[in-house]
Coordinates of C-alpha atoms in Angstrom, one line a residue:
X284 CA 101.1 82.9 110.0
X285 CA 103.8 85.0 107.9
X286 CA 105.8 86.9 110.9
X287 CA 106.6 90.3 110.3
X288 CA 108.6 92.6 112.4
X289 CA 105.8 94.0 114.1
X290 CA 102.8 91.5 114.9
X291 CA 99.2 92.7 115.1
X292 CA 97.3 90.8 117.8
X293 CA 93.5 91.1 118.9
X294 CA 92.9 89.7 121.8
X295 CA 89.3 88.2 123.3
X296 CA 88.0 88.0 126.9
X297 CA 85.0 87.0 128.2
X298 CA 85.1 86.3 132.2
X299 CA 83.5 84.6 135.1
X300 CA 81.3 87.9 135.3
X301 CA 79.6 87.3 131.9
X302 CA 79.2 91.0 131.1
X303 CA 80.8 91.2 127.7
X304 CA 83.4 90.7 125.1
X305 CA 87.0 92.7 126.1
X306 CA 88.7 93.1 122.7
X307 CA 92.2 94.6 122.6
X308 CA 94.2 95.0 119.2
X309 CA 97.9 95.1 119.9
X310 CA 101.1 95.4 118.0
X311 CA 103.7 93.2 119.3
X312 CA 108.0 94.0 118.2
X313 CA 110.6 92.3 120.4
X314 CA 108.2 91.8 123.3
X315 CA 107.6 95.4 123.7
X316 CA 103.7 95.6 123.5
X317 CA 101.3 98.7 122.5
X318 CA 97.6 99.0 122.8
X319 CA 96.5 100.3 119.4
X320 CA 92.3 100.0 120.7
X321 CA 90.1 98.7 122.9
X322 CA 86.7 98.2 124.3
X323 CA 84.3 96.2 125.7
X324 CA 81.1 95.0 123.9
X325 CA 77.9 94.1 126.5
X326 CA 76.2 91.2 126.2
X327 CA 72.4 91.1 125.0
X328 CA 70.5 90.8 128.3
X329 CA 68.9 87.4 126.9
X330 CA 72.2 86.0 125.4
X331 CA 74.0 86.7 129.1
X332 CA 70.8 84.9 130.8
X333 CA 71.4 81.9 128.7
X334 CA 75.2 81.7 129.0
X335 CA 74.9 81.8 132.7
X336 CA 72.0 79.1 132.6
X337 CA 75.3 76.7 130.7
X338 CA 77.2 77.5 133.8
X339 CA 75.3 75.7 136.3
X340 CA 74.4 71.9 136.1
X341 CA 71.0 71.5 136.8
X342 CA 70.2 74.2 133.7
X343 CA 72.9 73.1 131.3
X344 CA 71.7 71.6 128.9
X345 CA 73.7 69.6 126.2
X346 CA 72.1 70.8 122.7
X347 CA 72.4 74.9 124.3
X348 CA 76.0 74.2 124.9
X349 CA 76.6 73.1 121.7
X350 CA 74.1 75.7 120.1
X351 CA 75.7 78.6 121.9
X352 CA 79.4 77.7 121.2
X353 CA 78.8 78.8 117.9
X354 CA 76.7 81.6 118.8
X355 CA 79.3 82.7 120.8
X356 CA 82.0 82.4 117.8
X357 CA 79.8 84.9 115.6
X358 CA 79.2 87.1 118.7
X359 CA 83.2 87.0 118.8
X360 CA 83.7 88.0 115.9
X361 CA 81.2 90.9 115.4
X362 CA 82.8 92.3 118.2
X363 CA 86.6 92.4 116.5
X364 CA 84.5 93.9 113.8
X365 CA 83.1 96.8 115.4
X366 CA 86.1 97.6 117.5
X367 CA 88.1 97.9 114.0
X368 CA 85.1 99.9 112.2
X369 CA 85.0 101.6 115.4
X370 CA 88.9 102.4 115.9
X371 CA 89.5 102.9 111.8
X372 CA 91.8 99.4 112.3
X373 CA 91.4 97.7 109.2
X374 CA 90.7 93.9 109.7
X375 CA 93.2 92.7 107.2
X376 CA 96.4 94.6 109.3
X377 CA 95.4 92.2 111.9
X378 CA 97.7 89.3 112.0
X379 CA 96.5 87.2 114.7
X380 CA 93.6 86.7 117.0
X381 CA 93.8 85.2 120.2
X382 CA 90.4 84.4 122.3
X383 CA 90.0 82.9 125.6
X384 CA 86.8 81.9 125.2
X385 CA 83.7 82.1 127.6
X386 CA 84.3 79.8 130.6
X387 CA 81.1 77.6 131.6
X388 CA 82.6 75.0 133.8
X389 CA 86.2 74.4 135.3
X390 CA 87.4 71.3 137.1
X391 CA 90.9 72.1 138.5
X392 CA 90.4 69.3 141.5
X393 CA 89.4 66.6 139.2
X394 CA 87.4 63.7 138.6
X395 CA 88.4 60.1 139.0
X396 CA 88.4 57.8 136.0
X397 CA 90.2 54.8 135.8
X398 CA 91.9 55.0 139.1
X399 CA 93.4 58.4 138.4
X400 CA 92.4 62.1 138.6
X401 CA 91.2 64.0 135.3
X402 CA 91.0 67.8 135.2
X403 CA 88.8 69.2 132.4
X404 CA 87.5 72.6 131.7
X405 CA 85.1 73.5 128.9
X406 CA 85.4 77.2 127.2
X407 CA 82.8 78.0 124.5
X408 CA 83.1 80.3 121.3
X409 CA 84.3 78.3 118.3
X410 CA 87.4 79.6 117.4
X411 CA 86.5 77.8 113.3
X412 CA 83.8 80.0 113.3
X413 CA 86.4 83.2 114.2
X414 CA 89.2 82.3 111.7
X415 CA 86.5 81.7 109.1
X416 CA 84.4 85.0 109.2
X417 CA 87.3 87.0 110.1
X418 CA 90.3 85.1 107.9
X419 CA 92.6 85.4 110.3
X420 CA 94.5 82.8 112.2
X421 CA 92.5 82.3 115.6
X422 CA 94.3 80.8 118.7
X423 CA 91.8 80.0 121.3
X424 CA 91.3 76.6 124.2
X425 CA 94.2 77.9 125.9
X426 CA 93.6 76.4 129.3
X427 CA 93.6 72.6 128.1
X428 CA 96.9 72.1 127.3
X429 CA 98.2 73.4 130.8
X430 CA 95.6 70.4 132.8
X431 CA 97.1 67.5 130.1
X432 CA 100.3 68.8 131.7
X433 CA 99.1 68.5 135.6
X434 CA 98.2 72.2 135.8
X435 CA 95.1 73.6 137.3
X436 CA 94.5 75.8 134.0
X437 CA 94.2 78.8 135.5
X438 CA 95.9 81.5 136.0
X439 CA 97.0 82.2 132.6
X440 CA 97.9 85.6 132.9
X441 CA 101.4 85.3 134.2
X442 CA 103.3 84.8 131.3
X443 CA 101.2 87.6 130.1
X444 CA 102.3 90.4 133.3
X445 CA 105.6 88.8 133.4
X446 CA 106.4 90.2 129.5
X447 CA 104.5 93.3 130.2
X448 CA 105.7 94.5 134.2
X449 CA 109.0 92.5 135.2
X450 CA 110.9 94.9 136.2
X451 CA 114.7 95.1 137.9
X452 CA 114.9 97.2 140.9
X453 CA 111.4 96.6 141.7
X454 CA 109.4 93.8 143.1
X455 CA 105.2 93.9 142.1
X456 CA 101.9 92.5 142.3
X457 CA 99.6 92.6 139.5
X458 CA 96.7 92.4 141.1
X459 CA 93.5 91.5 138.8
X460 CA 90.1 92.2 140.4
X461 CA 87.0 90.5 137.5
X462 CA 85.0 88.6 138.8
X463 CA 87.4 86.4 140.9
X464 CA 90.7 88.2 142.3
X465 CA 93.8 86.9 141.0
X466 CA 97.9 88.2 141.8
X467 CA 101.3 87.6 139.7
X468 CA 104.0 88.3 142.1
X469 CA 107.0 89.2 140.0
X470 CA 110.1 90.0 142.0
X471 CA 113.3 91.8 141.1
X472 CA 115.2 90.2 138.2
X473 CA 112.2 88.4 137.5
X474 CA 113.1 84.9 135.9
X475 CA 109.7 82.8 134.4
X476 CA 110.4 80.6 137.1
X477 CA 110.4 82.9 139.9
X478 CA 106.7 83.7 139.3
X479 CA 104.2 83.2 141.5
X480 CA 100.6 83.8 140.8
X481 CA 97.0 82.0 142.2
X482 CA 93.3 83.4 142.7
X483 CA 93.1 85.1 146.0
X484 CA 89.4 84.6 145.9
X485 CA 86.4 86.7 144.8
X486 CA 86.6 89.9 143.3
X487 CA 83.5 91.8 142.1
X488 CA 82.1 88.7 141.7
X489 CA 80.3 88.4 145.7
X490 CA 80.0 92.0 145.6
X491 CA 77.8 92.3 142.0
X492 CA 75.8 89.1 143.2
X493 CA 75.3 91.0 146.8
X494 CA 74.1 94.4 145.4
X495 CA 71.7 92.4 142.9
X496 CA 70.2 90.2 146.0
X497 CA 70.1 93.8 147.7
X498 CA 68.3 95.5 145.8
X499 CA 66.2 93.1 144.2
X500 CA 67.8 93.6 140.9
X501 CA 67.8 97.0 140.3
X502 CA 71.9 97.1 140.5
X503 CA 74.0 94.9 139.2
X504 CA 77.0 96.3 140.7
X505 CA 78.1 99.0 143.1
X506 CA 79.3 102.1 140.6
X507 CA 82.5 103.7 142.4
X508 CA 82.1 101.8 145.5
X509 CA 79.3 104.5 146.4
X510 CA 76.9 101.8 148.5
X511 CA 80.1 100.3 150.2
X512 CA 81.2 103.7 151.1
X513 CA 77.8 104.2 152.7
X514 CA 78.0 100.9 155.1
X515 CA 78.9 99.2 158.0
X516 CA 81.4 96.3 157.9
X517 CA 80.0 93.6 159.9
X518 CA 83.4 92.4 161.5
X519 CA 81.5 88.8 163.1
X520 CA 80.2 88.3 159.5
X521 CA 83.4 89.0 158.1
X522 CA 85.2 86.6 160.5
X523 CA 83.0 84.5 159.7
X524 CA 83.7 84.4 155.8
X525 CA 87.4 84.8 156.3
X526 CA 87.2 81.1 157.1
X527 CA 86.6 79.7 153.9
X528 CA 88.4 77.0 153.5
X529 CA 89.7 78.4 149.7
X530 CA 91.3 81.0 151.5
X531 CA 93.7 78.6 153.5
X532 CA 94.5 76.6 150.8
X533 CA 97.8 76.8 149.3
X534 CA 98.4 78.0 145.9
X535 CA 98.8 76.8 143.2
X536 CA 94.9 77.5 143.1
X537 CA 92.4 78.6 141.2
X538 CA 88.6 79.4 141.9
X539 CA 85.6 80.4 140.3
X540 CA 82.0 80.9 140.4
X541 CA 81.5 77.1 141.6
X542 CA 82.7 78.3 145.2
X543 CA 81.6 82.1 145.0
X544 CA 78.5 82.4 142.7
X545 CA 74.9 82.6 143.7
X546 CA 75.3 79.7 146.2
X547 CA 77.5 81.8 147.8
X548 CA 75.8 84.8 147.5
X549 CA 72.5 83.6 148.5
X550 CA 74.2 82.2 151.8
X551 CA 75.9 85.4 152.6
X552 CA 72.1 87.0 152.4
X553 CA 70.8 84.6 154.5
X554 CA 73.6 85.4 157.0
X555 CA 73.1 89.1 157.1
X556 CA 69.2 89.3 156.9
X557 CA 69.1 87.5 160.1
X558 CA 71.6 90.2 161.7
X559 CA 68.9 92.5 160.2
X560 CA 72.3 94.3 157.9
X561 CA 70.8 96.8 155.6
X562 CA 71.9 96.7 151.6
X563 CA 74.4 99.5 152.6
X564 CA 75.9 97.4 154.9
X565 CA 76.1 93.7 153.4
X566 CA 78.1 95.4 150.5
X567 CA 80.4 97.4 152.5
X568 CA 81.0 93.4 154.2
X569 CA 81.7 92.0 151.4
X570 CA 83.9 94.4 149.7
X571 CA 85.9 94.0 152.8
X572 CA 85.9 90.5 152.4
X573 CA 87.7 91.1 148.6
X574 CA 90.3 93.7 150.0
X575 CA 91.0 91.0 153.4
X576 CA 91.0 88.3 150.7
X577 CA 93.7 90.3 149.0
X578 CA 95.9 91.5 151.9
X579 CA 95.4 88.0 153.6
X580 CA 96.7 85.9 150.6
X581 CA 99.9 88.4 150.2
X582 CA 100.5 88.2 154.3
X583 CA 100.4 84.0 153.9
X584 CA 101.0 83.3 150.3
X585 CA 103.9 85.7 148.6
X586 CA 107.4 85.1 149.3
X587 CA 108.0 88.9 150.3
X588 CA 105.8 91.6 150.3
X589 CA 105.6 93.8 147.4
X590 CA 106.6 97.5 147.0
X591 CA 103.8 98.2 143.9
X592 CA 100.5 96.3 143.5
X593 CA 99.4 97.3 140.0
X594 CA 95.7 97.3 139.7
X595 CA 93.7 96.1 136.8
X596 CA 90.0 94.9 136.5
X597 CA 86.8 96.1 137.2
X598 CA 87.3 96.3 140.7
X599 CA 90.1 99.1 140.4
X600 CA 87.2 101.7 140.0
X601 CA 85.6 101.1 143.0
X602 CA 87.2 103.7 145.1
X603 CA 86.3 102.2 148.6
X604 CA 87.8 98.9 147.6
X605 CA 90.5 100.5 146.4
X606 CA 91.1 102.5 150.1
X607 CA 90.1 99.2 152.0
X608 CA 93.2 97.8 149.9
X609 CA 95.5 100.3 151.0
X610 CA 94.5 100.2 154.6
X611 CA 94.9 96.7 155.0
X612 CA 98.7 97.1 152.7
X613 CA 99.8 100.7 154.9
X614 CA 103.4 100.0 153.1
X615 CA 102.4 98.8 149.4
X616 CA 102.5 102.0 146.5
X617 CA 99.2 101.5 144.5
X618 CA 99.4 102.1 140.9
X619 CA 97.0 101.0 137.5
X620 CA 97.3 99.4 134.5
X621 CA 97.0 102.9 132.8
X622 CA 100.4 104.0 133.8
X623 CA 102.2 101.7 131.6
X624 CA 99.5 102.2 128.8
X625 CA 96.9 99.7 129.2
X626 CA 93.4 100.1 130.3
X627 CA 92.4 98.6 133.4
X628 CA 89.9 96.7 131.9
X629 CA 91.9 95.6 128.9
X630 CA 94.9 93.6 130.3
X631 CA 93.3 90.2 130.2
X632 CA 92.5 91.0 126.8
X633 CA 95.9 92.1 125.8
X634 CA 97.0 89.0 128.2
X635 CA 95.3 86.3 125.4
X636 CA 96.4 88.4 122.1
X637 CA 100.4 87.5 124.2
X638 CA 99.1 84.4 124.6
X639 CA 98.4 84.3 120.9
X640 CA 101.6 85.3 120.0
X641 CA 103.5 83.3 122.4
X642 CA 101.7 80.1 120.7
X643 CA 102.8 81.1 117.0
X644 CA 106.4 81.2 117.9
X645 CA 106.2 78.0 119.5
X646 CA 107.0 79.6 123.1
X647 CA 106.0 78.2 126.3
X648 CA 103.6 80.6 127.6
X649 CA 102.1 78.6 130.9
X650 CA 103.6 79.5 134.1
X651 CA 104.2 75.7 135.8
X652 CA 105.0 77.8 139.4
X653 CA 101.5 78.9 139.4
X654 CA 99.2 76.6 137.5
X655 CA 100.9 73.4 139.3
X656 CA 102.1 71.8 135.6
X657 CA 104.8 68.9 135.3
X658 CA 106.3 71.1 132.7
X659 CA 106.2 74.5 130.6
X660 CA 103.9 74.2 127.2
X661 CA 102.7 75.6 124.3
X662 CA 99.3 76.6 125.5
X663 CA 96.1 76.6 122.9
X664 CA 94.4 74.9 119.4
X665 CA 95.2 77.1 116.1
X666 CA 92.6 77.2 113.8
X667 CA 94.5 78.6 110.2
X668 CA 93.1 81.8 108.5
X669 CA 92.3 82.2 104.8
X670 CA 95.5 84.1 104.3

């Protein structure tokens, strides 16, 4: 990649929720990062069915895995193609592309082989197939790298907040709620090393798979926290789910839809149909569980509390999680993303076109303090452009 003073970057996320393709062009000069566009491209309800059957063993299937990571890579690209016929960014000003990929199973613990522990993770959405239809130089398979190196993979964010939010005088928590939950603590005179950052535990993630169960799939999430708002927090229940054994575990830690998907989900149901909860109330539970989750993992986890948690995700529109936060964090200032210019739903997105950008300069861009690696590396595979 020829580097010019300013470096156009389009970033790619697809999350544990499945719901779509984030895409965030940025320009990148001396660190200092501006969102030029962004938006978020839905799945086709058939394609998001069939990407969710790859993320569970006993319906993945080996010739749809390899099928649908090239699927994925066209699906990838058409969507960097309508945001920039959509934005009036022309394609060739983009200088870079970074994509995370589309997550369909993640091994931070391990397997044993050979008398020693493996970590593995397997994102799909052939990055070949991006550089070629798009020309551009495509960075992607980030997570890798960081597990050859003794990490967990996950998060990968940090390095992303910590060039974005760092700040002198102030210490913060950026505070992602997707599907899982995740917080980068970055306190004053924030070195890389003074970083910490782990999944708290679910985010939307219970709370989508609670309203669907619910209301036997007429919702797929609670808009606003509206239904929440409505409810009853079942405090036994919630005990009772504060006990995971996730939630006790130290960081560095990652999670994912192995411990909080539909398994999850379907126990939680279980649980409250027999204390005769109504849908109302079984959400407003479990978006308590998220905010405890939260508060919980700052009260045991961070090494001093922070004056600003700044929000991102889709879990900073729902207004009664949002309140459930603040009354569990009295002395915390709540911001967003949007005050320092980036959509709430577009910082992991912007997070992978850094990412990108860290990788062509052949800057470290994993945070060891939080993934658990041996060392800092360059993260991802680069697949060349046409030009």
């Amino acid at each position: 990649m020829h580097e010019r003073k300013t470096t156009r970057v389009a970033g790619l996320m697809s999350g544990t929720s499945v719901d779509g393709i984030d895409v965030a062009i940025v320009d990148i000069h001396d660190a200092k990062v501006r969102l030029v566009a962004f938006d978020v491209f839905p799945y086709k309800p058939a394609l998001r069915k069939e990407i969710l059957a790859l993320c569970h063993p006993d319906s993945a299937k080996v010739d749809r895995i390899c099928h649908l990571n090239h699927v994925l890579g066209e699906v990838f690209t058409e969507a960097v193609i309508k945001l920039c016929d959509g934005s009036g960014v022309a394609l060739d000003s983009i200088d870079l592309i970074g994509s995370h990929g589309q997550t369909i199973w993640h091994q931070p613990q391990g397997g044993r082989y050979g008398g020693r522990t493996i970590r593995s993770t397997l994102q799909i959405g052939e990055p070949s197939v991006i550089a070629q239809r798009t020309g551009v130089t495509t960075v992607a398979d980030f997570r890798p790298r960081d597990m050859a190196a003794g990490g967990q993979g996950a998060p990968l964010v940090p390095y992303a907040d910590y060039v974005l939010f760092r700040d002198a005088k102030v210490r913060r928590a950026v505070q992602n709620i997707g599907g899982i939950a995740n917080v980068t603590f970055l306190p004053r005179v924030c070195k890389r090393d003074d970083i910490v950052a782990f999944d708290t535990g679910p985010g939307n993630m219970v709370i989508d798979g609670i309203v669907r169960l619910a209301t036997d799939g007429k919702r797929h999430l609670d808009r606003g926290g509206a239904m929440a708002a409505k409810g009853r927090i079942d405090q036994t229940l919630l005990r009772e789910m504060l006990r995971h054994p996730f939630l006790r575990r130290k960081p560095p830690k990652s999670t994912g839809r192995e411990e909080f998907g539909q398994a999850y989900c379907e126990w939680f149901s279980h649980r409250a149909r027999k204390r005769a909860l109504a849908p109302d109330d079984m959400v407003a539970t479990v978006t308590a569980f998220t905010a405890c989750t939260i508060a919980d993992a700052y009260r045991q986890f961070l090494p001093a509390m922070p004056d600003e948690m700044i929000l991102c995700g889709g879990g900073a529109h729902n207004r009664t999680l949002v309140r459930m936060l603040q009354r569990e964090l009295e002395a915390v200032k709540i911001r967003t993303t949007d005050e320092f210019g980036i959509d709430v739903d577009a910082r992991e997105a912007v997070a992978f076109a850094i990412l990108a950008w860290a990788t062509m300069r052949g800057t470290a861009n994993n945070v060891p303090s939080a993934t658990g690696a041996a060392e800092p590396v360059v993260l991802g595979k680069i697949v060349p452009g046409r030009r």
